XYZ file of C-alpha atoms in Angstrom:
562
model
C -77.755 -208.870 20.659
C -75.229 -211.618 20.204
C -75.862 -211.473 15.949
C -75.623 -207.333 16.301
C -72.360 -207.587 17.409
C -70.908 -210.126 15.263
C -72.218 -207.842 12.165
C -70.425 -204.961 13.581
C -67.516 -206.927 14.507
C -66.786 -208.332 10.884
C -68.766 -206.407 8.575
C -68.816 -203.017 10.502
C -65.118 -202.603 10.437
C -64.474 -198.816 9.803
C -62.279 -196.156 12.064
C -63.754 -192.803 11.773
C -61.111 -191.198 13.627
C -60.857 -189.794 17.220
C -57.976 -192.122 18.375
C -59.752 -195.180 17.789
C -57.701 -197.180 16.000
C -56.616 -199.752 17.972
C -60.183 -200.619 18.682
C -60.271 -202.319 15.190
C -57.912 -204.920 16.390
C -59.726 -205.228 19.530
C -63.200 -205.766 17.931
C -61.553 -208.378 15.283
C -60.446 -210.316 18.143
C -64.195 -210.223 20.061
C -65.692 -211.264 17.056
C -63.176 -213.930 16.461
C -63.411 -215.020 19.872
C -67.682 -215.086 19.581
C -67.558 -216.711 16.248
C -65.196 -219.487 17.518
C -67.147 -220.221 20.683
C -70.329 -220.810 17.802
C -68.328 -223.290 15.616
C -67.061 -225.482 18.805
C -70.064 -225.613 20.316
C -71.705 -227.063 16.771
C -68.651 -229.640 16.474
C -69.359 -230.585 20.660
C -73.305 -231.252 20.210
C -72.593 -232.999 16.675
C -69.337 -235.268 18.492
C -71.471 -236.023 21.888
C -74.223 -237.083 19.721
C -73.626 -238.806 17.206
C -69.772 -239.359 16.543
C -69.859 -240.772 20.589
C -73.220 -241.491 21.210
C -71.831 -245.445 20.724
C -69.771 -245.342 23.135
C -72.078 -243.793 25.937
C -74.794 -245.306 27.575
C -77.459 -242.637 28.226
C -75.965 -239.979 25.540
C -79.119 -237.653 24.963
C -79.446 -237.449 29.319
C -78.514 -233.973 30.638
C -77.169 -234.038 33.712
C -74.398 -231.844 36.157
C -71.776 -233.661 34.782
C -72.576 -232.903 30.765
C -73.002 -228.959 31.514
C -69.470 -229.468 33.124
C -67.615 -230.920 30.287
C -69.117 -228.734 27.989
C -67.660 -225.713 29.750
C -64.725 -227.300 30.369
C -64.115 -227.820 26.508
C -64.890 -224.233 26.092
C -62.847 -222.934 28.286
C -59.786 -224.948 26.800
C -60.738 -223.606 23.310
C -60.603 -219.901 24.833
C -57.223 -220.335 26.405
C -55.701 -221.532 23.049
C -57.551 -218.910 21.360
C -56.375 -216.648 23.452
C -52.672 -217.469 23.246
C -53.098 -218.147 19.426
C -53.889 -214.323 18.836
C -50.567 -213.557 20.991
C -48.335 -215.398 19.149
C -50.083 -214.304 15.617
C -48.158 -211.620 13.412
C -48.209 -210.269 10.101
C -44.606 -210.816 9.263
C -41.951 -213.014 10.728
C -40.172 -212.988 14.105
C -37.028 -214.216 15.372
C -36.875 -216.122 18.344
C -34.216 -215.513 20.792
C -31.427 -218.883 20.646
C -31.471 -221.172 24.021
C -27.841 -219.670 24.052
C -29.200 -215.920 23.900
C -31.727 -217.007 26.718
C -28.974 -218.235 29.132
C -27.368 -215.378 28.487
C -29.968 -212.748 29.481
C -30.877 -215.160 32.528
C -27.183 -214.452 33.730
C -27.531 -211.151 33.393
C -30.737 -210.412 34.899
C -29.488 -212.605 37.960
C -25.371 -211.108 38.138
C -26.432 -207.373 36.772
C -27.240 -205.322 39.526
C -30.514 -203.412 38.647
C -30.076 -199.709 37.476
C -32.678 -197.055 36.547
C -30.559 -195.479 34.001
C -29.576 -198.298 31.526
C -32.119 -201.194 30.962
C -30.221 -204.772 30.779
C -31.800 -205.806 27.548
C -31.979 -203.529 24.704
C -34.890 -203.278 22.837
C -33.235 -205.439 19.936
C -32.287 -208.387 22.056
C -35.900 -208.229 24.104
C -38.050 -208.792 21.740
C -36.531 -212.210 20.135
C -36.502 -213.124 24.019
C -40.144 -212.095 24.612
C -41.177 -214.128 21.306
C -39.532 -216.961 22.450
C -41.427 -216.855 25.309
C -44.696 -216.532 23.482
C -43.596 -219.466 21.465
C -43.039 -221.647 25.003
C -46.490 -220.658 26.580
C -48.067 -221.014 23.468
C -46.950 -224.810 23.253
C -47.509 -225.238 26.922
C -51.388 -223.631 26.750
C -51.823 -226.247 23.512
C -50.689 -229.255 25.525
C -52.869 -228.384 28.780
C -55.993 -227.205 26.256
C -55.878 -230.584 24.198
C -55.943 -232.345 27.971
C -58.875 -230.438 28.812
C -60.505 -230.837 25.605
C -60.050 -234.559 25.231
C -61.305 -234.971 29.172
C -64.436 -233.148 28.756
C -64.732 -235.492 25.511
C -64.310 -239.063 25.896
C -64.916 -239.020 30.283
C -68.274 -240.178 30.055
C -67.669 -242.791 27.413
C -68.718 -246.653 29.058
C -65.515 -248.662 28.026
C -64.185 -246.609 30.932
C -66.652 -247.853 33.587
C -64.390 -250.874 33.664
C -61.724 -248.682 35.107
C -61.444 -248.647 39.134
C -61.985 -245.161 39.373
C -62.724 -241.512 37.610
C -59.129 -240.177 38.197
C -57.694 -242.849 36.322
C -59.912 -242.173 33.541
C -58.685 -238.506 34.168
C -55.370 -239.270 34.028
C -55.343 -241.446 30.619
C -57.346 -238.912 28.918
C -55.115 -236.336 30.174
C -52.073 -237.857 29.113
C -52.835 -238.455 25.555
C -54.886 -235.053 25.020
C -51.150 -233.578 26.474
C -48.794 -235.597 24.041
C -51.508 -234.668 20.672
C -51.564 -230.874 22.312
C -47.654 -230.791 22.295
C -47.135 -232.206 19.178
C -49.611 -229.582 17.665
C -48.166 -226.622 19.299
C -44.870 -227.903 18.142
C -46.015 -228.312 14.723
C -47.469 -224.581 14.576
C -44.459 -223.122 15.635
C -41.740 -224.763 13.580
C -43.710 -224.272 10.520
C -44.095 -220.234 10.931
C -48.367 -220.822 11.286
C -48.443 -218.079 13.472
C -47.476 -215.582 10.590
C -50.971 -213.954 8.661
C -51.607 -214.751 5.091
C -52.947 -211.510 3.369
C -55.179 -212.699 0.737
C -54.252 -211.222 -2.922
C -58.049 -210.969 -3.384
C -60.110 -209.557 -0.636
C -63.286 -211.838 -0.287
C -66.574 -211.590 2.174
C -65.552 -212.795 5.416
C -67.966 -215.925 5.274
C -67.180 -216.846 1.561
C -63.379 -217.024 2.403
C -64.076 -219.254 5.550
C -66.389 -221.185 3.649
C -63.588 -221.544 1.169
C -60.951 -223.287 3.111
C -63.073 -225.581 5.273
C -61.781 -228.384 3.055
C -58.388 -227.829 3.361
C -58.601 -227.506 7.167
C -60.700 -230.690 7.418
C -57.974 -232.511 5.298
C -55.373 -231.107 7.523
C -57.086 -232.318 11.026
C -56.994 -235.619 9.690
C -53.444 -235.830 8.788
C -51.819 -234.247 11.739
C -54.488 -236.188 14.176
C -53.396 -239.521 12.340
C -49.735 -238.349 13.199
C -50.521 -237.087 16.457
C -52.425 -240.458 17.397
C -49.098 -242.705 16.467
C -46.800 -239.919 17.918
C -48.402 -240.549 21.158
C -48.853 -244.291 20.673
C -44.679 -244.328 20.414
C -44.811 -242.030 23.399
C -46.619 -243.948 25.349
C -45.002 -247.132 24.939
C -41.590 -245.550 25.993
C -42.799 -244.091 28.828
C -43.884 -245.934 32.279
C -47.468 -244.341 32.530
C -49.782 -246.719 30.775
C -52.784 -248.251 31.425
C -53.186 -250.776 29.136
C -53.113 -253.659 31.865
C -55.791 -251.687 33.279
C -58.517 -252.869 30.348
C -59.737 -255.944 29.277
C -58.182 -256.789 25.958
C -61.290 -257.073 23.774
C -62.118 -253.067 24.903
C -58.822 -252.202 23.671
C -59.189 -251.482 20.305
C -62.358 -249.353 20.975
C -60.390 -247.188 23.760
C -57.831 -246.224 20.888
C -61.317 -245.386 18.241
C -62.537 -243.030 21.231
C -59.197 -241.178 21.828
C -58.202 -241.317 17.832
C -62.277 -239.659 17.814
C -61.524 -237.183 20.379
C -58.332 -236.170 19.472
C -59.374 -235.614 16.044
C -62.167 -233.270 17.034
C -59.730 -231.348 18.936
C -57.429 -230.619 16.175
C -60.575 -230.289 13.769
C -61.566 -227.449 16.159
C -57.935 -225.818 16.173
C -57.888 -225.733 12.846
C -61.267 -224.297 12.285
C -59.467 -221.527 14.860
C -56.752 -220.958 13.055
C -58.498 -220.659 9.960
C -61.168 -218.480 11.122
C -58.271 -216.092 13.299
C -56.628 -215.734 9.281
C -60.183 -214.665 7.490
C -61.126 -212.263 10.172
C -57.255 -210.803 10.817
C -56.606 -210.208 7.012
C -59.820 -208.571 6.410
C -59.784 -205.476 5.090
C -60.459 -202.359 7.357
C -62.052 -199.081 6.130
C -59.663 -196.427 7.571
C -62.138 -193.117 6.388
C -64.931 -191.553 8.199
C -68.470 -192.297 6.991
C -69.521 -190.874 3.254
C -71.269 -188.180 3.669
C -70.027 -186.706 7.065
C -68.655 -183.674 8.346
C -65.404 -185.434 8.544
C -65.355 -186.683 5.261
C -66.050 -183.457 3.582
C -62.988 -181.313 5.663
C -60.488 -184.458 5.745
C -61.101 -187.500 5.096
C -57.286 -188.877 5.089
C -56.661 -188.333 8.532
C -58.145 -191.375 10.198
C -55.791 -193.756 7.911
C -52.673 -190.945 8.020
C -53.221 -191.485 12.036
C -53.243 -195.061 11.777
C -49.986 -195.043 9.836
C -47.940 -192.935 11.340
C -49.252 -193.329 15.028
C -49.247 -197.183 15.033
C -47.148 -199.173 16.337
C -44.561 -199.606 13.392
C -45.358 -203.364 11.794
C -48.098 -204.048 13.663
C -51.393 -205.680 12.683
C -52.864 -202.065 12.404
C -50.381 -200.920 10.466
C -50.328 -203.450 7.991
C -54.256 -203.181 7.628
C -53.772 -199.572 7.346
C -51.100 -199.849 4.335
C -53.443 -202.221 2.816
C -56.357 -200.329 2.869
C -54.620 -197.630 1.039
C -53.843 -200.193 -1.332
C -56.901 -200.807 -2.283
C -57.492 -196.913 -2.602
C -54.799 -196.337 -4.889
C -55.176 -199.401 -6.965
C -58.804 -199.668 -7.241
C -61.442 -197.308 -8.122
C -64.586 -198.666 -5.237
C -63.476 -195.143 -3.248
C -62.128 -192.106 -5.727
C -63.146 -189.884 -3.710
C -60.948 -190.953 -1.272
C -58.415 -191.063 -3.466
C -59.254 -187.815 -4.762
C -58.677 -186.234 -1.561
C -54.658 -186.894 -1.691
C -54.444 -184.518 -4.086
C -55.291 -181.393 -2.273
C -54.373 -177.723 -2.647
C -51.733 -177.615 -0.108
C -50.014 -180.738 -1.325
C -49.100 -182.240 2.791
C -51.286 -184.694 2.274
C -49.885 -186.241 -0.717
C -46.094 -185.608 0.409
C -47.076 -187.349 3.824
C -48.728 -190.611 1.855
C -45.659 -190.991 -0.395
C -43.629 -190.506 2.697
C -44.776 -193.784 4.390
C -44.489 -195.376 1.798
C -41.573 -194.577 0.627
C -39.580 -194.817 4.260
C -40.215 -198.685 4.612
C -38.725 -199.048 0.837
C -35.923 -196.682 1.388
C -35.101 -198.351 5.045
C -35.045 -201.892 3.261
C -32.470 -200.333 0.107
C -30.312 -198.994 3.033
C -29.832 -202.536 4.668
C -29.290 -204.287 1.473
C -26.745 -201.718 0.718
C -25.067 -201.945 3.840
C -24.685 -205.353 3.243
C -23.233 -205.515 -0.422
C -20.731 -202.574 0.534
C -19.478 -204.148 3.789
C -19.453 -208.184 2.076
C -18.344 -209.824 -1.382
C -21.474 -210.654 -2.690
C -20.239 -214.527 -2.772
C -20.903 -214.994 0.184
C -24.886 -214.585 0.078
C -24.820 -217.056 -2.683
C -22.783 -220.348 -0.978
C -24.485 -222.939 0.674
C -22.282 -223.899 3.731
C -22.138 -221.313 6.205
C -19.547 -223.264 8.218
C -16.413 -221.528 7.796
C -18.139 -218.095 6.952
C -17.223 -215.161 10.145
C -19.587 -213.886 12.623
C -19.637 -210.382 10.541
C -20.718 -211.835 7.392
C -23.551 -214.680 9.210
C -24.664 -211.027 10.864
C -24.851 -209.451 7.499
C -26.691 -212.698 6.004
C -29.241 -212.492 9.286
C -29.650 -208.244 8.347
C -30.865 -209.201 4.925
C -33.464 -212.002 5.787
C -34.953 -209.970 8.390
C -35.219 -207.005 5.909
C -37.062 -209.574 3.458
C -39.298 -210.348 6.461
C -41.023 -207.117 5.409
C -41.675 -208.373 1.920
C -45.651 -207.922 2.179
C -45.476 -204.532 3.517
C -43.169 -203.840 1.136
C -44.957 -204.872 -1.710
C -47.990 -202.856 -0.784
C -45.794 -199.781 -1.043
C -44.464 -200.403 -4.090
C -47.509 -200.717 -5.560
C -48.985 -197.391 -3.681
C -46.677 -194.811 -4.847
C -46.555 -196.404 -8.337
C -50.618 -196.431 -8.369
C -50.401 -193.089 -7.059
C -48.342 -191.445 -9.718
C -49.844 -193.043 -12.354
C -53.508 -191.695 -11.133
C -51.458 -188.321 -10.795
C -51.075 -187.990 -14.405
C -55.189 -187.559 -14.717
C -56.199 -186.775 -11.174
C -53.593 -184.370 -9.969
C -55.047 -181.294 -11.459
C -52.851 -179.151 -9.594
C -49.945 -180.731 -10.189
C -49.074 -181.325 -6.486
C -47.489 -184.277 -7.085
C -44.691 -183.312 -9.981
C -44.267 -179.333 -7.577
C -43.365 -181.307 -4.481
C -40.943 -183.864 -6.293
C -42.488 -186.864 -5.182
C -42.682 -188.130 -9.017
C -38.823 -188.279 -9.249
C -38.154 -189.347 -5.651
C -40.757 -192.200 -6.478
C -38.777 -193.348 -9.479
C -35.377 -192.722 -7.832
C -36.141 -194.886 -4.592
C -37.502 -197.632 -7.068
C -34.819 -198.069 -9.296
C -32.201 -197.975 -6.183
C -34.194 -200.786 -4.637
C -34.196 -202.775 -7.988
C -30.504 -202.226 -8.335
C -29.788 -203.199 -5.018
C -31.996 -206.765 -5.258
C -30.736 -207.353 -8.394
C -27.320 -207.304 -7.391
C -28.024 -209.194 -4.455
C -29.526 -211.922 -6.800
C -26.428 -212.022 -8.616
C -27.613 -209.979 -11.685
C -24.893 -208.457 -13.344
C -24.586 -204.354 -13.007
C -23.511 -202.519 -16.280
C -22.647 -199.156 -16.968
C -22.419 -198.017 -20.589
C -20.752 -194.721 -21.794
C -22.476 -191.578 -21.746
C -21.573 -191.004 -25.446
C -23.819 -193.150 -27.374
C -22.892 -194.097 -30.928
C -24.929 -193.930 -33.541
C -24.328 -194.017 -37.313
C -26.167 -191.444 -39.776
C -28.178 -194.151 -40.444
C -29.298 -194.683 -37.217
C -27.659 -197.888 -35.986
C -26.836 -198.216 -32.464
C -23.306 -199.373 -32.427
C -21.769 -201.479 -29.030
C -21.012 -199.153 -26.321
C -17.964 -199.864 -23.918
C -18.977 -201.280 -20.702
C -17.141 -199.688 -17.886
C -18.543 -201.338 -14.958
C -16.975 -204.102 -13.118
C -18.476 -207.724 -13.776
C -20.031 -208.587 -10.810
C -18.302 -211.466 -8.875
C -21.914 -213.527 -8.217
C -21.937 -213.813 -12.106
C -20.596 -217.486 -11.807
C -22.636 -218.911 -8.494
C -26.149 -219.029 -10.888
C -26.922 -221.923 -9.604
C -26.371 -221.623 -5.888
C -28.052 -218.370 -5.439
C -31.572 -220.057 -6.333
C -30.602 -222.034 -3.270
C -30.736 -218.986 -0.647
C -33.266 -218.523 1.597
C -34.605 -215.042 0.492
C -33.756 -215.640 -3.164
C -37.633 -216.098 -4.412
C -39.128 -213.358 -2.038
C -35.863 -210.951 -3.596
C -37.129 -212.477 -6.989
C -40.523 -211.578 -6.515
C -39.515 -208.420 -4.822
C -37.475 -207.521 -8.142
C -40.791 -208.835 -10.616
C -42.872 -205.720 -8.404
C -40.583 -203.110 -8.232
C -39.979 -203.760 -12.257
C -43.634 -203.564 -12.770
C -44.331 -200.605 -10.732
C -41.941 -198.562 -12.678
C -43.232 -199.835 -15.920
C -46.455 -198.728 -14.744
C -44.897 -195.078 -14.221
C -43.080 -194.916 -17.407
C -46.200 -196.102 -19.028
C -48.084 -193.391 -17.660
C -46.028 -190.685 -18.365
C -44.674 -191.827 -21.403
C -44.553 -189.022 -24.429
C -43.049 -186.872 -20.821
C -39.947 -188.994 -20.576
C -39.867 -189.384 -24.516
C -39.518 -185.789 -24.937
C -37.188 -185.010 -21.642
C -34.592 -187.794 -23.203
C -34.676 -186.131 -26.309
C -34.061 -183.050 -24.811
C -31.227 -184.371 -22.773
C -33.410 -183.740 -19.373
C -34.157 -187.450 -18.662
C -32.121 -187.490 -15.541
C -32.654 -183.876 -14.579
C -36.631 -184.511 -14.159
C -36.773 -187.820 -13.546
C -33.944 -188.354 -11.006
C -33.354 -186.805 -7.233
C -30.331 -184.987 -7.048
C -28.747 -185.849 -4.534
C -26.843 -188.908 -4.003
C -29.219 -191.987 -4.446
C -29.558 -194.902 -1.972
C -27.660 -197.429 -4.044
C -25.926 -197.047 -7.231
C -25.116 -193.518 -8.685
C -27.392 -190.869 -10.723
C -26.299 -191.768 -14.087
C -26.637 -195.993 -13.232
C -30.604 -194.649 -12.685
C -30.646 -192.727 -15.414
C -29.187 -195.415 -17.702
C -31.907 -198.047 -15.976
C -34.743 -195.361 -16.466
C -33.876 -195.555 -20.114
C -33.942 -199.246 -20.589
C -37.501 -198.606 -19.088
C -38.672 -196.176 -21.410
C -37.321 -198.540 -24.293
C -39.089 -201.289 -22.281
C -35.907 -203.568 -22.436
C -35.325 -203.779 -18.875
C -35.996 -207.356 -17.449
């Protein structure tokens, strides 16, 4: 029973519609949650036997006390577990400032409640409510590692010596609470909480086989740190017991908590890497080959999942990836196959979520360049800089927070285009203009990062001149040199500068992939002077103007844009 559901958990992971969803999450985490509970109780019966059997007199005896600890140390694993899959996200979050907390304390306490206007807005509750995570999820670490480290090390002899159990208790507790908080402390400031998508999708087992090394190698070096971070901690602080042993039994009181301590963190590790293998996994988002549902519409389940979910959510970014993998790869053309319908709402819906996420991200960055000298992104002291333009710097690393998801679309409506050119046999794609709103929100996005990077923007005359020979002569430039021309060397310095860089390197290949595709179609509409007419939207474009796309468009087509 318990093997039947781990299958279905992990390798079972398909939504065939019907409002289920969410239950994809929700079976991720059960399986997670089984699968952990089988790893810690390996590394308990391997530490109680043999890595502490020296230390114990009768360590092979079952007794009361044994079947105690054991649950005890399970039950701390499934509380940080637990609070581990809270905090977990697939992009970054903000935390709320300890000034932004007082703040909303005040006014929760001097506000008088009304039932019309809510005294947080949405914006401001959520950096409070992941703060909040971020404070429980240090405080469940510290009381977890106590637990863990009691139900340990309690039964070890060197402790007999002691004059009683709740002083054993008590020691144990205190170091397994300094290692806990210096852990939980540790996986917050270093963004742990955020999921790694893998660029190459492996079996569940093979990729957790895969980084057992590095997560062994890391338990060792933070419990080597945690052990002398709570050595200095104790020796500051009043509540020792080192009076309370007999010298000579020192030295093997400090093996048996570095032992414990390590297992502990071994163990959270082995969590956290396990929570990333089975989180990132890809889910199947189509009904079952074959079926009655896969025959009339097979699109819906993963069209429900994203544009019902809630927007960046784990769902949703499994959702965007799965299509991913449709439109890049060629394991399920028949899904595939089924975006290019008669009616043509299918297609115009996929290229619609993936294009809003792209188009929302162009809008912010273009906010932010219209509003703010682009000097100011590219300085390093923020010192003397105003409240408007540290808001404007915050806008743009929170819209680069989205850089996976963002990615993945990229790379959808470019993969879907250029399968167009071959699969769309009735031409639903180029009828509903997708193809030029594809290229048009592309190039505006790779305007927009370049000139946020500091790349500079030109704009050549219309009238090209050529000699009867055939020689391209210099063209006038008339657009303005941009002013983040001369900071070169500070902008590599900004936080979002090598996510904007590799933002730039995918949006530049997508649209190479595009103008490869349809290649001898551009060719001939630039000859004919209709480049920009079939190629470009016509209204106004998110950054830049229609003939700074068209110009761009043409440095793809004569593959000298870089």
């Amino acid at each position: 029973m318990l093997i039947s559901i781990v299958k279905r958990s992990l390798f079972k992971d398909k939504d065939g519609g019907g409002g289920g969803g969410t239950t994809v999450v929700k079976r991720r985490f059960l399986g997670f949650l089984i699968c952990q509970g089988l790893q810690s109780t390996t590394i308990f019966i391997f530490t109680k036997t043999l890595l502490l059997s020296l230390f114990t007199q009768s360590p092979f005896k079952p007794s009361f006390l044994t079947l105690l600890s054991f649950i005890t140390f399970h039950f701390s694993l499934l509380i940080f577990s637990t609070s581990l899959f809270i905090i977990s996200s697939p992009r970054p979050q903000r935390p709320a400032s300890p000034l932004e907390l007082l703040f909303s304390t005040a006014k929760l306490i001097l506000v008088p409640i009304s039932n019309t206007q809510p005294l947080l807005s949405p914006d401001f509750r959520l950096p409070v409510r992941t703060c909040l995570n971020f404070v429980l999820f240090v405080a469940v670490s510290a009381v977890s590692a106590s637990l863990s480290v009691i139900s340990l090390c309690w039964s070890c002899h060197v402790f007999d010596q002691l004059e009683s159990k709740r002083l054993v208790i008590g020691k144990l507790g205190f170091w397994g609470l300094q290692i806990g908080l210096f852990y939980g402390l540790h996986y917050v400031h270093n963004k742990r909480r955020v999921l790694q998508f893998p660029i190459i999708q492996r079996p569940p087992f093979f990729s957790f086989k895969m980084g057992l090394p590095l997560a062994v190698g890391k338990a060792l070096k933070l419990s080597a740190v945690g052990y002398a971070f709570s050595a200095l901690l104790a020796f500051f602080l009043p509540y020792n017991f080192k009076d309370q042993l007999p010298a000579g039994n020192f030295i093997t009181e400090q093996i048996i908590f570095y032992i414990g301590s390590f297992v502990v963190i071994l163990c959270w590790e082995l969590c956290h890497h396990l929570h990333q293998v089975l989180h990132t996994k890809r889910s199947v988002f189509a009904p079952p080959k074959g079926s009655a549902a896969a025959e009339t519409n097979p699109s819906e389940p993963l069209l429900a999942a994203l544009e019902e979910s809630t927007p960046k959510s784990l769902l949703q970014y499994l959702a965007y990836l799965d299509l991913c993998m449709v439109c890049e790869g060629n394991v399920d053309p028949w899904r595939r196959a089924a975006f290019f319908e008669e009616s043509g709402e299918t297609y115009k819906r996929v290229i619609s979520v993936c294009l809003t996420p792209v188009e929302q991200f162009t809008r912010n960055v273009s906010e932010v360049l219209e509003s703010s000298p682009v000097d100011n992104f590219l300085q390093l002291s923020h010192q003397l800089r105003s409240p408007n333009e540290q808001l404007a710097d915050s806008k743009v690393y929170e819209s680069f927070d989205d850089f996976q998801l963002l990615a993945w679309c990229a790379r959808i409506v470019a993969s879907l285009t250029v399968h167009s050119h071959k699969e769309d046999r009735l031409g639903v794609a180029q009828l509903s203009g997708s193809n030029a709103a594809v290229i048009s929100t592309l190039l505006s996005s790779l305007l927009a990062v370049e000139t946020l990077m500091g790349k500079k923007t030109n704009l050549q005359s219309s009238n090209t001149l050529m000699d009867p020979a055939g020689i391209k002569w210099a063209t006038l430039n008339s657009g303005r040199r941009d002013s983040a021309a001369g900071f070169a060397g500070k902008r590599k310095g900004t936080p979002f500068y090598a996510k904007a860089y590799s933002m730039a390197d995918i949006l530049r290949t997508s649209i190479y992939g595009i103008v490869s595709a349809f290649y001898d179609e551009m060719s001939h509409s630039a000859k004919a002077g209709l480049l920009e007419k079939d190629w470009i939207i016509s209204s106004k474009p998110l950054y830049g103007t229609r003939e700074l796309l068209s110009q761009k468009l043409r440095l793809f087509l004569d593959f000298q844009a870089s």
